Short mmCIF file of C-alpha atoms in Angstrom, two decimals:
data_model
loop_
_atom_site.label_atom_id
_atom_site.label_comp_id
_atom_site.label_asym_id
_atom_site.label_seq_id
_atom_site.Cartn_x
_atom_site.Cartn_y
_atom_site.Cartn_z
CA UNK M 2 0.00 0.00 0.00
CA UNK M 3 1.36 3.44 -0.94
CA UNK M 4 2.33 5.81 1.86
CA UNK M 5 0.46 9.03 1.11
CA UNK M 6 1.85 11.00 4.05
CA UNK M 7 3.36 14.34 3.13
CA UNK M 8 7.15 14.00 3.17
CA UNK M 9 8.78 16.03 5.92
CA UNK M 10 11.60 16.01 8.44
CA UNK M 11 10.59 15.21 12.00
CA UNK M 12 12.25 14.84 15.37
CA UNK M 13 13.31 11.28 16.07
CA UNK M 14 14.88 11.67 19.50
CA UNK M 15 16.18 14.07 22.11
CA UNK M 16 19.70 13.61 23.46
CA UNK M 17 20.29 15.42 26.75
CA UNK M 18 24.07 15.31 26.54
CA UNK M 19 25.44 16.17 23.10
CA UNK M 20 23.11 16.50 20.13
CA UNK M 21 19.83 17.86 21.45
CA UNK M 22 17.19 16.96 18.86
CA UNK M 23 18.07 14.66 15.96
CA UNK M 24 15.90 14.60 12.85
CA UNK M 25 14.91 12.08 10.19
CA UNK M 26 12.41 11.56 7.41
CA UNK M 27 8.87 10.61 8.35
CA UNK M 28 8.68 7.87 5.73
CA UNK M 29 10.83 5.74 3.45
CA UNK M 30 11.93 7.30 0.16
CA UNK M 31 13.39 5.73 -3.02
CA UNK M 32 17.06 4.70 -2.71
CA UNK M 33 18.12 7.09 -5.48
CA UNK M 34 16.63 10.02 -3.53
CA UNK M 35 18.15 8.90 -0.27
CA UNK M 36 21.61 8.78 -1.86
CA UNK M 37 21.31 12.52 -2.56
CA UNK M 38 20.87 13.40 1.13
CA UNK M 39 22.84 10.61 2.78
CA UNK M 40 25.97 12.78 3.15
CA UNK M 41 24.05 15.14 5.44
CA UNK M 42 22.92 12.30 7.70
CA UNK M 43 24.63 9.78 9.94
CA UNK M 44 23.71 6.20 10.79
CA UNK M 45 23.61 6.63 14.57
CA UNK M 46 24.23 3.74 16.95
CA UNK M 47 24.32 3.44 20.75
CA UNK M 48 28.09 3.96 20.76
CA UNK M 49 27.61 7.46 19.31
CA UNK M 50 25.94 8.70 22.50
CA UNK M 51 27.41 9.42 25.91
CA UNK M 52 26.63 6.44 28.17
CA UNK M 53 24.91 4.68 25.28
CA UNK M 54 21.28 5.80 25.09
CA UNK M 55 20.68 6.20 28.84
CA UNK M 56 20.10 9.94 28.38
CA UNK M 57 18.15 9.75 25.12
CA UNK M 58 14.38 9.90 24.65
CA UNK M 59 12.96 8.50 21.42
CA UNK M 60 14.45 6.48 18.59
CA UNK M 61 18.13 7.42 18.25
CA UNK M 62 19.31 4.55 16.09
CA UNK M 63 19.21 4.95 12.32
CA UNK M 64 19.92 7.69 9.79
CA UNK M 65 19.51 11.02 11.55
CA UNK M 66 20.81 14.56 11.11
CA UNK M 67 21.37 17.55 13.36
CA UNK M 68 19.17 20.62 13.04
CA UNK M 69 21.76 22.55 11.03
CA UNK M 70 21.53 20.00 8.21
CA UNK M 71 17.73 19.79 8.10
CA UNK M 72 17.33 22.67 5.56
CA UNK M 73 19.84 21.02 3.21
CA UNK M 74 17.92 17.74 3.22
CA UNK M 75 14.60 19.56 2.77
CA UNK M 76 15.90 21.59 -0.20
CA UNK M 77 17.33 18.56 -2.02
CA UNK M 78 14.12 16.55 -1.57
CA UNK M 79 11.82 19.48 -2.40
CA UNK M 80 10.12 19.40 1.01
CA UNK M 81 7.80 22.41 1.32
CA UNK M 82 6.45 21.82 4.83
CA UNK M 83 9.79 22.71 6.34
CA UNK M 84 10.86 22.67 9.96
CA UNK M 85 11.47 26.42 9.79
CA UNK M 86 7.93 27.09 8.49
CA UNK M 87 6.41 25.02 11.29
CA UNK M 88 8.46 26.88 13.90
CA UNK M 89 7.54 30.29 12.47
CA UNK M 90 3.86 29.36 12.48
CA UNK M 91 4.04 28.66 16.22
CA UNK M 92 6.07 31.82 16.88
CA UNK M 93 3.52 33.90 14.97
CA UNK M 94 0.64 32.46 17.00
CA UNK M 95 2.55 33.08 20.23
CA UNK M 96 2.97 36.74 19.30
CA UNK M 97 -0.81 37.22 19.55
CA UNK M 98 -2.18 36.69 23.10
CA UNK M 99 -5.55 35.35 21.90
CA UNK M 100 -4.01 32.99 19.35
CA UNK M 101 -1.44 31.87 21.88
CA UNK M 102 -4.12 31.06 24.45
CA UNK M 103 -6.13 29.09 21.87
CA UNK M 104 -3.07 27.20 20.64
CA UNK M 105 -2.07 26.24 24.18
CA UNK M 106 -5.62 25.16 25.06
CA UNK M 107 -5.88 23.09 21.87
CA UNK M 108 -2.49 21.51 22.62
CA UNK M 109 -3.59 20.55 26.14
CA UNK M 110 -6.86 19.08 24.86
CA UNK M 111 -4.97 16.90 22.39
CA UNK M 112 -2.42 15.89 25.01
CA UNK M 113 -5.13 14.79 27.43
CA UNK M 114 -6.84 12.76 24.69
CA UNK M 115 -3.61 11.13 23.51
CA UNK M 116 -2.26 10.27 26.96
CA UNK M 117 -5.53 9.20 28.54
CA UNK M 118 -6.79 7.14 25.60
CA UNK M 119 -3.53 5.73 24.28
CA UNK M 120 -1.18 5.83 27.22
CA UNK M 121 -0.25 3.10 29.67
CA UNK M 122 -0.23 3.54 33.45
CA UNK M 123 2.55 1.38 34.91
CA UNK M 124 3.39 1.65 38.60
CA UNK M 125 6.30 4.05 39.06
CA UNK M 126 8.06 6.35 41.52
CA UNK M 127 8.51 10.00 40.61
CA UNK M 128 12.04 9.98 42.01
CA UNK M 129 13.02 7.18 39.64
CA UNK M 130 11.48 9.02 36.69
CA UNK M 131 13.35 12.20 37.64
CA UNK M 132 16.70 10.42 38.06
CA UNK M 133 16.43 8.89 34.60
CA UNK M 134 14.86 11.91 32.90
CA UNK M 135 16.36 13.72 29.92
CA UNK M 136 14.23 16.78 30.68
CA UNK M 137 11.20 17.77 32.74
CA UNK M 138 8.70 20.41 31.67
CA UNK M 139 6.58 22.17 34.30
CA UNK M 140 3.80 24.22 32.61
CA UNK M 141 3.50 27.65 34.25
CA UNK M 142 5.53 26.30 37.22
CA UNK M 143 2.35 24.50 38.26
CA UNK M 144 4.12 21.58 39.93
CA UNK M 145 6.85 23.71 41.49
CA UNK M 146 4.24 25.96 43.12
CA UNK M 147 1.60 23.30 43.82
CA UNK M 148 3.75 20.33 44.85
CA UNK M 149 3.18 20.63 48.59
CA UNK M 150 -0.54 21.31 48.11
CA UNK M 151 -0.96 18.27 45.87
CA UNK M 152 -1.55 20.11 42.58
CA UNK M 153 0.27 20.74 39.32
CA UNK M 154 1.45 18.67 36.38
CA UNK M 155 4.71 17.65 34.73
CA UNK M 156 5.87 16.19 31.43
CA UNK M 157 8.85 13.94 32.03
CA UNK M 158 11.00 12.65 29.16
CA UNK M 159 12.75 9.35 29.89
CA UNK M 160 14.52 6.73 27.72
CA UNK M 161 11.43 4.52 28.00
CA UNK M 162 8.85 7.10 27.02
CA UNK M 163 7.19 10.43 27.78
CA UNK M 164 5.18 10.78 30.97
CA UNK M 165 2.26 13.08 31.74
CA UNK M 166 2.18 13.42 35.53
CA UNK M 167 -0.89 14.89 37.26
CA UNK M 168 -0.38 15.57 40.96
CA UNK M 169 -3.26 13.94 42.84
CA UNK M 170 -2.40 14.32 46.49
CA UNK M 171 -4.70 17.09 47.64
CA UNK M 172 -6.73 16.55 50.76
CA UNK M 173 -9.85 14.69 49.68
CA UNK M 174 -8.30 13.35 46.44
CA UNK M 175 -9.08 9.77 45.43
CA UNK M 176 -5.53 8.49 45.90
CA UNK M 177 -6.51 4.92 45.11
CA UNK M 178 -6.23 5.76 41.39
CA UNK M 179 -2.64 6.98 41.71
CA UNK M 180 0.03 4.89 40.02
CA UNK M 181 3.03 7.16 40.64
CA UNK M 182 4.50 7.39 44.14
CA UNK M 183 5.39 10.84 45.47
CA UNK M 184 6.33 12.03 48.97
CA UNK M 185 3.13 14.10 49.04
CA UNK M 186 0.76 11.19 48.44
CA UNK M 187 0.91 10.22 44.79
CA UNK M 188 0.07 11.22 41.26
CA UNK M 189 -1.64 9.91 38.15
CA UNK M 190 0.87 9.10 35.42
CA UNK M 191 0.32 8.26 31.75
CA UNK M 192 3.14 7.05 29.49
CA UNK M 193 3.44 7.18 25.71
CA UNK M 194 6.33 6.35 23.42
CA UNK M 195 8.20 9.26 21.86
CA UNK M 196 6.58 10.74 18.76
CA UNK M 197 7.28 13.98 16.89
CA UNK M 198 3.76 15.45 17.04
CA UNK M 199 3.43 14.56 20.72
CA UNK M 200 6.72 16.30 21.48
CA UNK M 201 5.56 19.39 19.58
CA UNK M 202 2.27 19.55 21.51
CA UNK M 203 4.12 19.28 24.83
CA UNK M 204 6.56 22.02 23.87
CA UNK M 205 3.70 24.30 22.78
CA UNK M 206 1.65 23.77 25.93
CA UNK M 207 4.56 24.03 28.37
CA UNK M 208 6.37 26.75 26.40
CA UNK M 209 9.41 24.57 27.17
CA UNK M 210 9.38 25.77 30.77
CA UNK M 211 11.64 23.35 32.62
CA UNK M 212 11.05 22.27 36.22
CA UNK M 213 13.08 24.34 38.69
CA UNK M 214 11.50 23.32 42.00
CA UNK M 215 12.85 21.20 44.81
CA UNK M 216 14.65 18.05 43.76
CA UNK M 217 12.32 15.20 42.94
CA UNK M 218 14.81 12.57 44.14
#
């Protein structure tokens, strides 16, 4: 069956130590086309990362390129939905308070649907997630400011997936539904595997605001 997805470059993984985001094509292309862009990409393996892939979220192994080479690959392959265009579209929306608010609300709605309908809920400890995290986003410092009161949320990137953590340790909360242990009484945690669109939604909603509160471990 033909793959009718629009060809574009997408994030494949996030490396906390050296590379940051690495990019790749969203679908297979003919060998003759791939040969034209191969020199701008590298066939990454575990040995190419500090400590293997312990500090990497996503799919690091395979042909990937750094952000600086993305425009070269896009130009050669005639990709019109470029990474730069997608970034500028978000920046433009963020420049308008009403559009920004709508975009963030839409992003949160999609995140809740994706995590709650498609995510798994394994038992976990927030300290273990934090120790093994590649980054932790705290939207509007909600977890930092609400941690002791049992409120707030986090998005934790780990080598085994991306977690949506909802603090659920307020007085009167139904703590029996918690699957993530915290010193305050627990949280609800959903896990999904790394995916480019999911990462984009998280970065829009959180505005890439990283957690700066008390240590979680």
